[in-house]
Short mmCIF file of C-alpha atoms in Angstrom, two decimals:
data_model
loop_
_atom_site.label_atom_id
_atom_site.label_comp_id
_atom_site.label_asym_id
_atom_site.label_seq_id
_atom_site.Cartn_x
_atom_site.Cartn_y
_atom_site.Cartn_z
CA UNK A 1 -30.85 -3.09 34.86
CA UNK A 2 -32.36 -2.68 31.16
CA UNK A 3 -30.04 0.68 30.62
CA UNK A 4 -26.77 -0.45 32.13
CA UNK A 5 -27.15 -3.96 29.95
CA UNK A 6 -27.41 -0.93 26.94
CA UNK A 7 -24.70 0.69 28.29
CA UNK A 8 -22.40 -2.07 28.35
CA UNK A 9 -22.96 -2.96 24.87
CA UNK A 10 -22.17 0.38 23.56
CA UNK A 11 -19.42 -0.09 26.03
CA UNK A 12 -17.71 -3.08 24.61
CA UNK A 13 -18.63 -2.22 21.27
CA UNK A 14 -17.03 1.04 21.05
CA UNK A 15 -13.84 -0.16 22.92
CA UNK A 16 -13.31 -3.08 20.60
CA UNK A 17 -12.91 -0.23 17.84
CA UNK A 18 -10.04 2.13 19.73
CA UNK A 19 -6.95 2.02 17.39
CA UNK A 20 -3.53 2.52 18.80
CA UNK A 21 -2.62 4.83 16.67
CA UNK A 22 -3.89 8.25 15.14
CA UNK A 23 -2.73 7.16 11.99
CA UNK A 24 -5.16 4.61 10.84
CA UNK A 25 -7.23 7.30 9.43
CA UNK A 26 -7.95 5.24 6.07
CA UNK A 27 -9.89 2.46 7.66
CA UNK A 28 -13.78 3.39 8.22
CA UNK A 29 -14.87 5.29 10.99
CA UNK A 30 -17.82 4.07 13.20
CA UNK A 31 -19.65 1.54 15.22
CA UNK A 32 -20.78 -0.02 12.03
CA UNK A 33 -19.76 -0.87 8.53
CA UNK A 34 -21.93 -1.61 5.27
CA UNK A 35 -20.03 -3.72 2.96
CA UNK A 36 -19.74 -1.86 -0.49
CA UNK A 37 -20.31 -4.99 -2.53
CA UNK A 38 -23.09 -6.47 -0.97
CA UNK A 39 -23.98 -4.48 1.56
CA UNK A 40 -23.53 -6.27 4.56
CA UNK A 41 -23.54 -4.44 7.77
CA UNK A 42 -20.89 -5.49 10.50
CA UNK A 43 -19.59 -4.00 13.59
CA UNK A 44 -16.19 -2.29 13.31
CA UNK A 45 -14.17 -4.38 15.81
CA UNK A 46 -15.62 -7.48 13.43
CA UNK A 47 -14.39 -6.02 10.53
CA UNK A 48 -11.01 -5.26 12.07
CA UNK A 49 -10.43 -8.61 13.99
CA UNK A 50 -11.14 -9.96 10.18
CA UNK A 51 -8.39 -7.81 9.02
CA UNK A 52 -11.24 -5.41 7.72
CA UNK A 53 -12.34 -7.84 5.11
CA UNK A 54 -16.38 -8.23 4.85
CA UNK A 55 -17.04 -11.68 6.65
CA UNK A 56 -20.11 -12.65 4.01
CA UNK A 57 -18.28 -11.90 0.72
CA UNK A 58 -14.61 -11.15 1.99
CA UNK A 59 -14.05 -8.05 0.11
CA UNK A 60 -11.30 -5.75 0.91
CA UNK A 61 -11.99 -2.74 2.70
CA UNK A 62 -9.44 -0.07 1.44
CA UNK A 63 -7.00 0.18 4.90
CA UNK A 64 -3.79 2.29 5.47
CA UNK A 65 -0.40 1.79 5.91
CA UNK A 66 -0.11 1.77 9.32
CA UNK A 67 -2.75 -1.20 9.18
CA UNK A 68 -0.20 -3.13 6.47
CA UNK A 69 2.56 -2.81 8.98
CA UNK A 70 0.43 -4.01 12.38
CA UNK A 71 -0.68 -6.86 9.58
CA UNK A 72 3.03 -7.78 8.51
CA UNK A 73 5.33 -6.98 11.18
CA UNK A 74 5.31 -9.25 14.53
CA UNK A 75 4.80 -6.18 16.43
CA UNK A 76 7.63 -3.55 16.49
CA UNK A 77 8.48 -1.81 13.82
CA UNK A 78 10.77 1.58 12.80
CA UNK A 79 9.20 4.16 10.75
CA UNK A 80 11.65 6.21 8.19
CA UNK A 81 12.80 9.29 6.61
CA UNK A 82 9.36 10.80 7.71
CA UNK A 83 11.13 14.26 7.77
CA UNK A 84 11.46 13.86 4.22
CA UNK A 85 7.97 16.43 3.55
CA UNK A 86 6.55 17.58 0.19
CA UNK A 87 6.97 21.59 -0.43
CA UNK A 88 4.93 23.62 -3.31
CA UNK A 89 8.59 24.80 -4.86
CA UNK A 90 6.64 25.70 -8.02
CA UNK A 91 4.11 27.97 -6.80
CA UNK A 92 1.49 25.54 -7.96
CA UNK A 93 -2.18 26.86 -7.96
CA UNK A 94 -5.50 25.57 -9.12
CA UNK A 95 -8.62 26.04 -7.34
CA UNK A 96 -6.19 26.87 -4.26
CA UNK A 97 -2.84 26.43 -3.52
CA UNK A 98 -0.70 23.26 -3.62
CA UNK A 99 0.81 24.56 -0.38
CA UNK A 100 -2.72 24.20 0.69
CA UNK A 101 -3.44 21.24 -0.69
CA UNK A 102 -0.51 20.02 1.24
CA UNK A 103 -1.12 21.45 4.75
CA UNK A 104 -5.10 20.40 4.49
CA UNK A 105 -3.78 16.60 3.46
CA UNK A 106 -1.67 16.41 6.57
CA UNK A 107 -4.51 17.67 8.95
CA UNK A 108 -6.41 15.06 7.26
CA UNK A 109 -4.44 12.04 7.46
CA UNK A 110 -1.91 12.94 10.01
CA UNK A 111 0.02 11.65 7.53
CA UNK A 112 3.58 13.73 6.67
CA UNK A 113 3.16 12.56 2.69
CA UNK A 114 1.45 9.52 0.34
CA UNK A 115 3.77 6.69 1.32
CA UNK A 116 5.14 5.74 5.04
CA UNK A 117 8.38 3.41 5.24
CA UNK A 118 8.87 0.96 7.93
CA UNK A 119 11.28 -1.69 8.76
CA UNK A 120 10.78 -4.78 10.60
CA UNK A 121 10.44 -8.84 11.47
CA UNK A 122 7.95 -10.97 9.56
CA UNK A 123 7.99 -14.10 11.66
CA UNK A 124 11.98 -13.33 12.22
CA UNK A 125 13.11 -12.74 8.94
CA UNK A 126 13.92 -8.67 8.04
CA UNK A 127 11.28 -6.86 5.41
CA UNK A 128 11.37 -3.09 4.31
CA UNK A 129 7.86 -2.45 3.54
CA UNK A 130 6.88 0.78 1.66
CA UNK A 131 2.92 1.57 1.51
CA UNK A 132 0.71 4.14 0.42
CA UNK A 133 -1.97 5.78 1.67
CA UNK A 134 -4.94 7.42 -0.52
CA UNK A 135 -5.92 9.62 1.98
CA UNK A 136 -3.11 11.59 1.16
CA UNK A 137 -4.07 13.65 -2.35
CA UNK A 138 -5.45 10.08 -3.56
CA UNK A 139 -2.03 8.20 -2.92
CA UNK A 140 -0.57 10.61 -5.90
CA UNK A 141 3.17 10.11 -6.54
CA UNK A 142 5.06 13.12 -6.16
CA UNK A 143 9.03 13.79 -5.20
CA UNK A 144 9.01 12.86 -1.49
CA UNK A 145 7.12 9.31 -3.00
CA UNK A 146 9.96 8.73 -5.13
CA UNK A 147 12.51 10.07 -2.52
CA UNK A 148 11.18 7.69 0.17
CA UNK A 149 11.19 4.66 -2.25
CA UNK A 150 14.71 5.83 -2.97
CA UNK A 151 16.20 5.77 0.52
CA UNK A 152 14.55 2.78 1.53
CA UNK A 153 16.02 1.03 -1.63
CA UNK A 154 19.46 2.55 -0.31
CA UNK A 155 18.58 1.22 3.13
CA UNK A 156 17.31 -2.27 1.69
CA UNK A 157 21.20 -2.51 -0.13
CA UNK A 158 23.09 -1.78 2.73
CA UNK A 159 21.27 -3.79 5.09
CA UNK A 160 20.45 -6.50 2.50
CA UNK A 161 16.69 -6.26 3.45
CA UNK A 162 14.17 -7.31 0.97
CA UNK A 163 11.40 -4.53 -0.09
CA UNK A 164 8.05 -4.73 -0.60
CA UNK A 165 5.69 -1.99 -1.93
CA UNK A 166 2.32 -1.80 -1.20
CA UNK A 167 1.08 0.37 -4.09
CA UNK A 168 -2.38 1.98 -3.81
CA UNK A 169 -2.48 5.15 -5.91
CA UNK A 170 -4.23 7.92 -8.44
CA UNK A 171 -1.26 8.32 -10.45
CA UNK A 172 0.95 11.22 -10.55
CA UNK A 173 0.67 14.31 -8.87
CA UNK A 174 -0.06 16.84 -10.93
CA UNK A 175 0.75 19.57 -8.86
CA UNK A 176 4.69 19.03 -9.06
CA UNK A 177 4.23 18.95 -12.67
CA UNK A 178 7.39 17.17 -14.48
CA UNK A 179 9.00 16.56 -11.63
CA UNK A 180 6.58 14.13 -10.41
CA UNK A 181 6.69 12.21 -14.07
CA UNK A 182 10.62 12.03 -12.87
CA UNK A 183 9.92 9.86 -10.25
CA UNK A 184 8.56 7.16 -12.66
CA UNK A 185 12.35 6.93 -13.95
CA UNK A 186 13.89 7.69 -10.63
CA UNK A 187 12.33 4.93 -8.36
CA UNK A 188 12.84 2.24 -11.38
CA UNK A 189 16.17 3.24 -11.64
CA UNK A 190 16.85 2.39 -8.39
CA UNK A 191 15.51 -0.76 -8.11
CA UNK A 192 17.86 -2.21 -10.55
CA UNK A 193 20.08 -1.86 -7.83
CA UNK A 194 18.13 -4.27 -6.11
CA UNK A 195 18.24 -7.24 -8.75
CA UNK A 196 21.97 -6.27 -9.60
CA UNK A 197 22.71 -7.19 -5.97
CA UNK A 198 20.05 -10.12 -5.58
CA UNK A 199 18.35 -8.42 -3.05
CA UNK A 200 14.09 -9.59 -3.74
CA UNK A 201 11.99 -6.61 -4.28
CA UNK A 202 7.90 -8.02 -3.73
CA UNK A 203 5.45 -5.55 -5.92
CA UNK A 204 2.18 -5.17 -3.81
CA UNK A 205 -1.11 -3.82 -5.86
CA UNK A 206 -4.11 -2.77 -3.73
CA UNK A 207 -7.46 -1.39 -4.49
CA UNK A 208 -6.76 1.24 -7.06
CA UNK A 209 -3.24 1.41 -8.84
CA UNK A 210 -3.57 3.45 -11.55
CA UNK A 211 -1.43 5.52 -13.53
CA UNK A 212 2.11 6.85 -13.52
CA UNK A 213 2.60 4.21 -10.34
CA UNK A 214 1.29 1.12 -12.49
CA UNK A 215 3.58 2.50 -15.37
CA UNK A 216 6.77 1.96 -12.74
CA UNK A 217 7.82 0.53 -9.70
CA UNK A 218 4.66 -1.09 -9.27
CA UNK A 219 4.91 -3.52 -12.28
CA UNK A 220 8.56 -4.15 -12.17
CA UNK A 221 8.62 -6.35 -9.14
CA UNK A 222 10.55 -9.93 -9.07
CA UNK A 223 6.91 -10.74 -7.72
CA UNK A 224 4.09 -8.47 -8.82
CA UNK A 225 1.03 -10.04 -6.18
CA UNK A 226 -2.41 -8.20 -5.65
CA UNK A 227 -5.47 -8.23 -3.17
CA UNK A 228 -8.60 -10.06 -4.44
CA UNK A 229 -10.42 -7.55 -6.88
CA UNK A 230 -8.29 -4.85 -6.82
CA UNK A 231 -8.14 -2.12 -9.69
CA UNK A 232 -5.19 -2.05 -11.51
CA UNK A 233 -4.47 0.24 -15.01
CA UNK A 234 -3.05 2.96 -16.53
CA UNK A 235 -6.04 4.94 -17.61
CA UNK A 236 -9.82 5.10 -16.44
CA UNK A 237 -11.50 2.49 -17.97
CA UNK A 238 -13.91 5.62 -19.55
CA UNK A 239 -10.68 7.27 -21.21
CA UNK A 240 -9.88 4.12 -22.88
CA UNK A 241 -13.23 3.38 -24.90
CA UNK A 242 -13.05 6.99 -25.69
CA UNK A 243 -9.67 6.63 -26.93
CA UNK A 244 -10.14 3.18 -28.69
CA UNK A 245 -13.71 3.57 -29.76
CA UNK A 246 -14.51 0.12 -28.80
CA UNK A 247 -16.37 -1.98 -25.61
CA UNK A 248 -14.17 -3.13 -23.37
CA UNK A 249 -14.42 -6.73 -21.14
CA UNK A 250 -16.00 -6.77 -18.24
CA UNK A 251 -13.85 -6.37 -15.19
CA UNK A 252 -10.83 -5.70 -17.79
CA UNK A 253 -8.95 -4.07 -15.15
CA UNK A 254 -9.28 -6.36 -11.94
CA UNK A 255 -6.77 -8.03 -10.41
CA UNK A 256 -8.65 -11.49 -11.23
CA UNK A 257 -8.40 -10.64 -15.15
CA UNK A 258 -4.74 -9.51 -14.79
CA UNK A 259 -3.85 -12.85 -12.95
CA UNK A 260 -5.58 -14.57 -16.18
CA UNK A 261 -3.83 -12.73 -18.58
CA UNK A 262 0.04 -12.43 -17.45
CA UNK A 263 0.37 -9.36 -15.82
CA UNK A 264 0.67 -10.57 -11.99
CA UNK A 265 2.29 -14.08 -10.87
CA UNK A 266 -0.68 -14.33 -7.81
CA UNK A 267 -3.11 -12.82 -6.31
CA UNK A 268 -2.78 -12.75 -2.18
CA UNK A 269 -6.10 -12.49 0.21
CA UNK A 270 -4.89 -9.86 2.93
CA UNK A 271 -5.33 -12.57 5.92
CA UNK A 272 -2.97 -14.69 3.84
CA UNK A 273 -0.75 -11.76 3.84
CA UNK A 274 2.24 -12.70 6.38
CA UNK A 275 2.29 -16.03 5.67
CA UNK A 276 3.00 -15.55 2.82
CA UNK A 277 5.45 -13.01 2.50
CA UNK A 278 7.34 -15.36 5.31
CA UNK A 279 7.23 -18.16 2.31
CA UNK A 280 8.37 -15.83 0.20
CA UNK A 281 11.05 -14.75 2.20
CA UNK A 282 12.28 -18.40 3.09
CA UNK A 283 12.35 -19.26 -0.75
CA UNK A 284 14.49 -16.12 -1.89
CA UNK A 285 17.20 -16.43 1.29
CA UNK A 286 17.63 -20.15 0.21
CA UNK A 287 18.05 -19.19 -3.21
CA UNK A 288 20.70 -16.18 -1.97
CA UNK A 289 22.74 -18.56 0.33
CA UNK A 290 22.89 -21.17 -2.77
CA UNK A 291 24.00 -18.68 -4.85
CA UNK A 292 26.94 -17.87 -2.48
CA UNK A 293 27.65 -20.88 -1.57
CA UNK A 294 28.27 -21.43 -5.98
CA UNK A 295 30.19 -18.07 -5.99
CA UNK A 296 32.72 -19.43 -3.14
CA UNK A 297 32.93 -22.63 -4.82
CA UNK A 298 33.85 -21.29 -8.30
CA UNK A 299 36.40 -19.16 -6.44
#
């Protein structure tokens, strides 16, 4: 009786943690998880059912896309231009390959690049949601990053969908060279688009955004929100004293210290997530119909 008690715990503990997908590779592994900040252990189906945020000091376990979109959406959603795939067109080789790089990444991951595009219903209301993944060559932005950003921004103005990007990322990816630096202009480029035709973009920082990302699309949303002590810059925060030859404040690049100096409009805890977007949503599709409504009426 002892042993099949046992056995049913393990039971129900290890079913609570079965995914539904193959994709949620980003998320820990395991019956248990030790919280990096204070190093509480909880079981993983806790730590999912509390959208894998530590229940004693609520930090935010780093989680994939496919984890933002079974967060946001109400529980179908499309995925898009996945056969949009990275290729090593300049013969790129370090310590191996790029080509290797690549085809290690996707065994990895089984993930087809860093950023997945969906489109779906947040409590009704249409959202194109763009996220990254840093399992994939640490979330680095390459061409099929800015390609995907690009046709869901095409897919956002003919459908009049609002976007949001979740940005998580090392920064460029150096193994595409220049053309990955092109992206920086490409994707910003094309969200103009969006604000030309009043269409909201929602800028979505997550723990780290560094880099080329944080020098583009990521900081050029009509709302640029974060997760609770995310880390957010351009360089390391090493590079920077080396460069500027002075101490730096503490916890210069969190989320917390951006939100007191300017740089984001609020910071969003990831249970909060939906609701909020849904607010958001609400606010900017009054805001479109008034401004219609004016247009017709000056007409």
């Amino acid at each position: 009786l002892k042993n099949d008690a046992i056995m049913s715990w393990f039971t129900r503990l290890k079913d609570g943690i079965q995914t539904a997908t193959k994709y949620k590779k980003e998320a820990p592994d395991g019956l248990w998880h030790k919280c990096p900040s204070c190093n509480e252990m909880t079981t993983m189906k806790e730590l999912k059912e509390n959208y894998y945020l530590c229940p004693k000091c609520d930090y935010h376990t780093r989680i994939g896309s496919y984890d933002y979109f079974d967060i946001i959406f109400d529980g179908k959603y499309s995925i898009l231009f996945e056969e949009i795939v990275s290729e090593d067109f300049l013969q790129f080789y370090d310590l191996k390959s790029y080509k290797d790089r690549l085809t290690s990444a996707r065994k990895k991951s089984h993930l087809t690049d860093a950023i997945c595009v969906a489109v779906g219903k947040v409590n009704k209301k249409s959202l194109c949601v763009t996220a990254m993944d840093f399992t994939f060559i640490g979330g680095s932005m390459g061409s099929v990053v800015g390609e995907r950003i690009s046709k869901a921004i095409d897919f956002c103005l003919e459908n009049r969908t609002p976007l949001l990007i979740i940005s998580k990322s090392g920064g460029a990816r150096m193994m595409e060279s220049a053309f990955s630096l092109m992206q920086m202009a490409k994707t910003s480029a094309k969200l103009t688009l969006l604000a030309q035709n009043r269409i909201p973009y929602f800028s979505l920082m997550t723990n780290p955004t560094t880099g080329r990302v944080t020098a583009s699309f990521a900081m050029i949303g009509d709302l640029n929100i974060a997760e609770p002590g995310a880390l957010i810059g351009f360089a390391g925060p090493r590079v920077i004293k080396e460069t500027i030859k002075r101490d730096l404040p503490e916890g210069f690049q969190s989320s917390e210290f951006l939100l007191d100096h300017g740089f984001l409009d609020f910071i969003v805890n990831r249970r909060d997530l939906k609701n909020k977007l849904d607010e958001l949503l609400t606010i900017f599709g009054k805001v479109e119909v008034s401004e219609v409504e004016e247009e017709s009426e000056s007409t």
